[in-house]
Amino acid sequence: MRIAVFGTGGVGGYFGGRLAQSGQDVTFIARGAHLDAIKANGLKVTSHKGDFAINPAQATSEPKDIGIVDAVLIAVKAWSVAEAAEAIRPIVGPDTFILPLENGVDAPAQLSAIFGAERVLGGLCRVISYIGEPGRIQHDGGDDFIAFGELDNKPSARVEALGKACADAGLNVDLPKDIHAAMWAKFLFISAFSGVGAVTRSPAGVTRALPGTRSMLESAMTEAYNVAIARGIALADDAVATGMKAIDRQPEVGEASMQRDIMDGKPSELDSQTGAVVRLGKESGVATPTHDFIYRSLLPQETKARQQ
């Protein structure tokens, strides 16, 4: 399978790297010093599941140099999805499908508006990984889980083929019967984990242990759950309890990528995570006071980071 990974950061670099390691034809789209290092020394992955390197690695900053591919993995920050969509046009052919792996629930609709829903899958992943240094992905935790499916929830040969490729790469892969419910189950977890971690500047081990911040985590998940139900998403009754168990499984020092970006003074996915719960809650007539507080508290710094 010819696969292009647009965004070779923690998510794209890790999952794309595993697919390339297993023999799939993967091209990494990156830029700057990271791209230079990959071209010179290959893509290196440092992981508790075993270090490996793809050397030589196929890498470029220009999608037009790749040609038509079977699948495109979009692994950029959520605010860059529209930009990514325009950039990948030269590699999207009649049979190409696109898998977004962003945090949040907006990316499939954004991509469908440009390419048509028939070319887009819904997807999610769970992994703690980031660029440790140019050319190297650091995988610190998480169960390197990836899930995806057709937006109409019907089985398809292309989903089965990519699922087999992921399984052959040693990834924990799931092809859920309802991809929208799966995406929202992750969304209620990640929006709470990111938001509470960012506003408190504290890792998972702290926020889940203190009664006050644990209550914030649960309240934030409950709000997202209520928004999902109001929008017709078939989340399980125990989705919040399951989300809290996932919080309890995180490493003591675990931090979400949105939290790390905010703590580093960088632009973050605040609007796509916390802000999305607030926005979708207003659209659905559902109160979201915990997310409102987090969003308003973090917005001044987010505004400053984007101006800079």
Tab-separated table of C-alpha atoms in Angstrom:
chain	number	residue	atom	x	y	z
A	1	MET	CA	0.000	0.000	0.000
A	2	ARG	CA	1.352	3.442	-0.978
A	3	ILE	CA	0.854	5.726	2.003
A	4	ALA	CA	1.709	9.396	2.444
A	5	VAL	CA	1.998	10.806	5.946
A	6	PHE	CA	1.265	14.525	5.998
A	7	GLY	CA	2.744	15.798	9.252
A	8	THR	CA	5.657	13.721	10.519
A	9	GLY	CA	5.415	14.724	14.160
A	10	GLY	CA	4.703	12.523	17.153
A	11	VAL	CA	1.623	10.868	15.663
A	12	GLY	CA	2.513	10.764	11.960
A	13	GLY	CA	6.142	9.892	12.605
A	14	TYR	CA	5.287	7.065	14.979
A	15	PHE	CA	2.431	5.381	13.114
A	16	GLY	CA	4.004	6.038	9.708
A	17	GLY	CA	7.291	4.713	11.012
A	18	ARG	CA	5.717	1.484	12.226
A	19	LEU	CA	3.991	1.004	8.866
A	20	ALA	CA	7.250	1.615	6.990
A	21	GLN	CA	9.110	-0.754	9.315
A	22	SER	CA	6.666	-3.525	8.387
A	23	GLY	CA	7.273	-3.054	4.674
A	24	GLN	CA	4.586	-0.595	3.564
A	25	ASP	CA	5.564	2.022	0.971
A	26	VAL	CA	5.455	5.151	3.144
A	27	THR	CA	6.520	8.676	2.229
A	28	PHE	CA	6.857	11.237	5.014
A	29	ILE	CA	5.943	14.864	4.375
A	30	ALA	CA	7.850	17.121	6.743
A	31	ARG	CA	9.767	20.395	6.767
A	32	GLY	CA	12.699	22.278	8.226
A	33	ALA	CA	15.420	20.687	10.310
A	34	HIS	CA	13.254	17.625	10.938
A	35	LEU	CA	13.016	16.923	7.209
A	36	ASP	CA	16.736	17.555	6.716
A	37	ALA	CA	17.599	15.060	9.464
A	38	ILE	CA	15.252	12.415	8.052
A	39	LYS	CA	16.790	12.778	4.602
A	40	ALA	CA	20.322	12.583	5.986
A	41	ASN	CA	19.970	9.864	8.612
A	42	GLY	CA	16.525	8.322	8.229
A	43	LEU	CA	13.592	8.487	10.622
A	44	LYS	CA	14.494	7.212	14.085
A	45	VAL	CA	11.948	6.138	16.693
A	46	THR	CA	12.873	5.726	20.342
A	47	SER	CA	10.204	3.634	22.045
A	48	HIS	CA	9.636	1.520	25.138
A	49	LYS	CA	8.336	-1.080	22.672
A	50	GLY	CA	11.716	-1.159	20.937
A	51	ASP	CA	13.797	1.413	19.093
A	52	PHE	CA	13.997	1.292	15.305
A	53	ALA	CA	14.994	3.388	12.321
A	54	ILE	CA	13.734	3.765	8.761
A	55	ASN	CA	16.923	4.411	6.798
A	56	PRO	CA	16.766	5.442	4.088
A	57	ALA	CA	13.362	7.045	4.537
A	58	GLN	CA	11.292	8.530	1.742
A	59	ALA	CA	10.707	12.129	2.787
A	60	THR	CA	9.861	15.416	1.127
A	61	SER	CA	8.323	18.815	1.776
A	62	GLU	CA	6.521	18.782	-1.588
A	63	PRO	CA	3.528	16.442	-1.960
A	64	LYS	CA	3.580	16.964	-5.744
A	65	ASP	CA	6.865	15.013	-5.844
A	66	ILE	CA	5.199	11.850	-4.531
A	67	GLY	CA	2.527	11.055	-7.103
A	68	ILE	CA	-0.873	9.488	-6.465
A	69	VAL	CA	-1.068	7.328	-3.328
A	70	ASP	CA	-3.545	4.815	-1.945
A	71	ALA	CA	-3.945	6.520	1.427
A	72	VAL	CA	-3.060	9.795	3.092
A	73	LEU	CA	-2.653	9.996	6.863
A	74	ILE	CA	-3.252	13.559	8.039
A	75	ALA	CA	-1.382	14.053	11.309
A	76	VAL	CA	-1.079	17.822	11.711
A	77	LYS	CA	-2.390	20.050	14.467
A	78	ALA	CA	-6.151	20.429	14.201
A	79	TRP	CA	-5.985	24.063	13.127
A	80	SER	CA	-3.886	23.072	10.094
A	81	VAL	CA	-6.326	20.588	8.551
A	82	ALA	CA	-7.626	23.029	5.936
A	83	GLU	CA	-4.072	23.925	4.915
A	84	ALA	CA	-3.141	20.238	4.741
A	85	ALA	CA	-6.152	19.517	2.548
A	86	GLU	CA	-5.009	22.022	-0.037
A	87	ALA	CA	-1.441	20.718	0.067
A	88	ILE	CA	-2.361	17.071	-0.571
A	89	ARG	CA	-4.447	17.696	-3.690
A	90	PRO	CA	-1.607	16.511	-6.027
A	91	ILE	CA	-1.448	13.078	-4.359
A	92	VAL	CA	-5.178	12.394	-4.150
A	93	GLY	CA	-6.405	10.278	-7.057
A	94	PRO	CA	-9.792	8.737	-7.854
A	95	ASP	CA	-9.259	5.853	-5.406
A	96	THR	CA	-7.226	7.628	-2.724
A	97	PHE	CA	-8.725	7.783	0.758
A	98	ILE	CA	-7.803	10.168	3.564
A	99	LEU	CA	-7.507	9.308	7.249
A	100	PRO	CA	-7.336	12.242	9.698
A	101	LEU	CA	-5.785	11.454	13.091
A	102	GLU	CA	-6.337	14.820	14.780
A	103	ASN	CA	-7.575	15.358	18.299
A	104	GLY	CA	-11.160	16.575	18.141
A	105	VAL	CA	-14.140	15.697	15.966
A	106	ASP	CA	-14.119	18.363	13.230
A	107	ALA	CA	-11.518	17.044	10.751
A	108	PRO	CA	-13.668	14.502	8.830
A	109	ALA	CA	-16.274	17.158	8.029
A	110	GLN	CA	-13.585	19.660	7.026
A	111	LEU	CA	-11.970	17.181	4.640
A	112	SER	CA	-15.308	15.917	3.315
A	113	ALA	CA	-16.280	19.460	2.360
A	114	ILE	CA	-13.215	19.588	0.095
A	115	PHE	CA	-12.823	16.030	-1.223
A	116	GLY	CA	-16.266	14.503	-0.665
A	117	ALA	CA	-17.279	12.206	2.175
A	118	GLU	CA	-16.629	9.138	0.021
A	119	ARG	CA	-12.872	9.791	0.190
A	120	VAL	CA	-12.634	10.409	3.933
A	121	LEU	CA	-12.505	8.062	6.897
A	122	GLY	CA	-13.108	8.871	10.533
A	123	GLY	CA	-10.173	8.060	12.773
A	124	LEU	CA	-8.494	8.441	16.118
A	125	CYS	CA	-5.358	7.302	17.881
A	126	ARG	CA	-3.923	7.078	21.380
A	127	VAL	CA	-0.192	7.468	21.815
A	128	ILE	CA	2.199	9.649	23.813
A	129	SER	CA	4.869	10.638	21.302
A	130	TYR	CA	6.603	13.755	20.029
A	131	ILE	CA	9.666	14.960	18.129
A	132	GLY	CA	12.511	14.382	20.574
A	133	GLU	CA	14.991	16.050	18.228
A	134	PRO	CA	15.118	16.563	14.458
A	135	GLY	CA	14.780	13.190	12.779
A	136	ARG	CA	13.789	11.326	15.939
A	137	ILE	CA	10.355	10.481	17.352
A	138	GLN	CA	10.169	9.835	21.091
A	139	HIS	CA	7.440	7.355	22.114
A	140	ASP	CA	6.938	7.611	25.868
A	141	GLY	CA	3.710	5.765	26.481
A	142	GLY	CA	0.180	5.027	25.477
A	143	ASP	CA	-0.901	1.814	23.835
A	144	ASP	CA	-0.111	2.954	20.238
A	145	PHE	CA	-3.782	2.446	19.442
A	146	ILE	CA	-5.349	3.439	16.137
A	147	ALA	CA	-8.966	3.106	15.015
A	148	PHE	CA	-10.771	4.129	11.850
A	149	GLY	CA	-13.836	3.451	9.752
A	150	GLU	CA	-16.075	4.693	6.981
A	151	LEU	CA	-18.155	7.740	7.865
A	152	ASP	CA	-21.345	5.804	7.034
A	153	ASN	CA	-20.142	2.966	9.322
A	154	LYS	CA	-20.338	0.407	6.513
A	155	PRO	CA	-17.585	-2.223	6.084
A	156	SER	CA	-15.197	-1.621	3.184
A	157	ALA	CA	-12.251	-3.311	1.515
A	158	ARG	CA	-10.028	-0.247	1.990
A	159	VAL	CA	-10.652	-0.118	5.727
A	160	GLU	CA	-9.939	-3.842	5.987
A	161	ALA	CA	-6.729	-3.443	3.969
A	162	LEU	CA	-5.406	-0.586	6.093
A	163	GLY	CA	-6.455	-2.444	9.225
A	164	LYS	CA	-4.407	-5.463	8.163
A	165	ALA	CA	-1.424	-3.226	7.379
A	166	CYS	CA	-1.616	-1.707	10.865
A	167	ALA	CA	-1.949	-5.107	12.503
A	168	ASP	CA	1.023	-6.411	10.517
A	169	ALA	CA	2.978	-3.401	11.821
A	170	GLY	CA	2.320	-4.499	15.400
A	171	LEU	CA	-0.079	-1.657	16.146
A	172	ASN	CA	-3.153	-2.035	18.319
A	173	VAL	CA	-5.841	-1.465	15.709
A	174	ASP	CA	-9.622	-1.427	15.934
A	175	LEU	CA	-12.257	-1.077	13.222
A	176	PRO	CA	-15.242	0.057	15.306
A	177	LYS	CA	-18.817	-0.478	14.182
A	178	ASP	CA	-19.565	3.195	14.930
A	179	ILE	CA	-16.565	5.419	14.206
A	180	HIS	CA	-18.407	8.555	15.330
A	181	ALA	CA	-19.075	7.102	18.773
A	182	ALA	CA	-15.439	5.978	18.965
A	183	MET	CA	-14.181	9.447	18.043
A	184	TRP	CA	-16.410	11.132	20.617
A	185	ALA	CA	-15.370	8.635	23.301
A	186	LYS	CA	-11.788	9.725	22.733
A	187	PHE	CA	-12.822	13.370	22.455
A	188	LEU	CA	-14.449	13.524	25.873
A	189	PHE	CA	-11.264	12.024	27.334
A	190	ILE	CA	-8.716	14.164	25.485
A	191	SER	CA	-10.593	17.463	25.839
A	192	ALA	CA	-10.788	16.955	29.611
A	193	PHE	CA	-7.218	15.661	29.950
A	194	SER	CA	-5.822	18.493	27.814
A	195	GLY	CA	-7.899	21.266	29.336
A	196	VAL	CA	-7.463	20.436	32.998
A	197	GLY	CA	-3.775	19.672	32.517
A	198	ALA	CA	-3.236	22.967	30.685
A	199	VAL	CA	-5.116	25.201	33.104
A	200	THR	CA	-3.409	23.642	36.142
A	201	ARG	CA	0.020	23.153	34.474
A	202	SER	CA	0.075	19.710	36.102
A	203	PRO	CA	0.625	16.154	34.809
A	204	ALA	CA	-1.839	13.278	35.005
A	205	GLY	CA	-0.479	11.947	38.282
A	206	VAL	CA	-1.354	15.217	40.001
A	207	THR	CA	-4.684	16.109	38.401
A	208	ARG	CA	-6.195	12.670	38.979
A	209	ALA	CA	-4.996	12.465	42.599
A	210	LEU	CA	-6.283	15.781	43.969
A	211	PRO	CA	-10.052	15.685	44.668
A	212	GLY	CA	-10.649	19.128	43.208
A	213	THR	CA	-8.935	18.556	39.875
A	214	ARG	CA	-10.257	14.988	39.620
A	215	SER	CA	-13.729	16.470	39.948
A	216	MET	CA	-12.880	18.922	37.151
A	217	LEU	CA	-11.800	16.044	34.905
A	218	GLU	CA	-15.040	14.173	35.518
A	219	SER	CA	-17.177	17.294	35.072
A	220	ALA	CA	-15.450	18.141	31.797
A	221	MET	CA	-16.012	14.617	30.472
A	222	THR	CA	-19.657	14.700	31.538
A	223	GLU	CA	-20.200	17.960	29.679
A	224	ALA	CA	-18.696	16.548	26.477
A	225	TYR	CA	-20.790	13.412	26.917
A	226	ASN	CA	-23.968	15.478	27.220
A	227	VAL	CA	-23.055	17.424	24.078
A	228	ALA	CA	-22.483	14.178	22.170
A	229	ILE	CA	-25.830	12.702	23.237
A	230	ALA	CA	-27.600	15.923	22.271
A	231	ARG	CA	-26.028	15.644	18.809
A	232	GLY	CA	-27.218	12.082	18.310
A	233	ILE	CA	-23.914	10.311	18.997
A	234	ALA	CA	-24.493	6.813	20.407
A	235	LEU	CA	-21.982	6.918	23.245
A	236	ALA	CA	-22.075	4.132	25.806
A	237	ASP	CA	-23.700	4.926	29.152
A	238	ASP	CA	-20.385	4.299	30.914
A	239	ALA	CA	-18.309	6.532	28.570
A	240	VAL	CA	-17.362	8.952	31.361
A	241	ALA	CA	-16.367	6.134	33.722
A	242	THR	CA	-14.308	4.591	30.926
A	243	GLY	CA	-12.667	7.952	30.274
A	244	MET	CA	-11.714	8.330	33.915
A	245	LYS	CA	-10.176	4.843	33.883
A	246	ALA	CA	-8.108	5.965	30.895
A	247	ILE	CA	-6.921	8.979	32.921
A	248	ASP	CA	-5.875	6.600	35.686
A	249	ARG	CA	-3.817	4.543	33.227
A	250	GLN	CA	-1.763	7.508	32.028
A	251	PRO	CA	1.872	7.741	33.158
A	252	GLU	CA	2.377	9.862	36.280
A	253	VAL	CA	4.164	12.474	34.185
A	254	GLY	CA	1.730	12.191	31.270
A	255	GLU	CA	0.777	15.434	29.514
A	256	ALA	CA	-1.428	15.975	26.468
A	257	SER	CA	0.070	17.665	23.410
A	258	MET	CA	-2.257	20.666	23.831
A	259	GLN	CA	-1.028	21.054	27.396
A	260	ARG	CA	2.623	20.881	26.335
A	261	ASP	CA	2.073	23.496	23.633
A	262	ILE	CA	0.355	25.870	26.043
A	263	MET	CA	3.036	25.412	28.686
A	264	ASP	CA	5.674	26.141	26.015
A	265	GLY	CA	3.891	29.321	24.933
A	266	LYS	CA	3.060	27.888	21.494
A	267	PRO	CA	-0.220	27.966	19.551
A	268	SER	CA	-2.328	25.016	20.622
A	269	GLU	CA	-5.458	23.027	19.828
A	270	LEU	CA	-7.459	24.985	22.401
A	271	ASP	CA	-10.132	25.965	19.866
A	272	SER	CA	-10.396	22.416	18.488
A	273	GLN	CA	-10.686	20.746	21.873
A	274	THR	CA	-11.973	22.882	24.744
A	275	GLY	CA	-13.338	25.480	22.361
A	276	ALA	CA	-15.123	22.830	20.297
A	277	VAL	CA	-16.975	21.518	23.358
A	278	VAL	CA	-18.068	25.073	24.154
A	279	ARG	CA	-19.091	25.799	20.543
A	280	LEU	CA	-20.930	22.527	19.984
A	281	GLY	CA	-22.557	22.835	23.401
A	282	LYS	CA	-23.991	26.223	22.472
A	283	GLU	CA	-25.234	24.836	19.152
A	284	SER	CA	-26.926	21.959	20.980
A	285	GLY	CA	-28.286	23.909	23.943
A	286	VAL	CA	-26.052	22.084	26.445
A	287	ALA	CA	-24.319	23.933	29.296
A	288	THR	CA	-20.538	23.439	29.509
A	289	PRO	CA	-19.403	25.501	32.539
A	290	THR	CA	-16.154	23.596	33.180
A	291	HIS	CA	-15.013	23.897	29.580
A	292	ASP	CA	-16.184	27.542	29.551
A	293	PHE	CA	-13.936	28.279	32.531
A	294	ILE	CA	-10.945	26.461	31.038
A	295	TYR	CA	-11.373	28.105	27.637
A	296	ARG	CA	-11.693	31.621	29.008
A	297	SER	CA	-8.728	31.071	31.337
A	298	LEU	CA	-6.440	29.889	28.532
A	299	LEU	CA	-7.641	32.182	25.754
A	300	PRO	CA	-5.414	35.187	26.651
A	301	GLN	CA	-2.241	33.111	26.336
A	302	GLU	CA	-3.540	31.379	23.185
A	303	THR	CA	-4.244	34.760	21.602
A	304	LYS	CA	-0.767	35.999	22.485
A	305	ALA	CA	0.887	32.836	21.108
A	306	ARG	CA	-0.947	33.181	17.785
A	307	GLN	CA	-0.081	36.869	17.467
A	308	GLN	CA	3.576	36.027	17.953
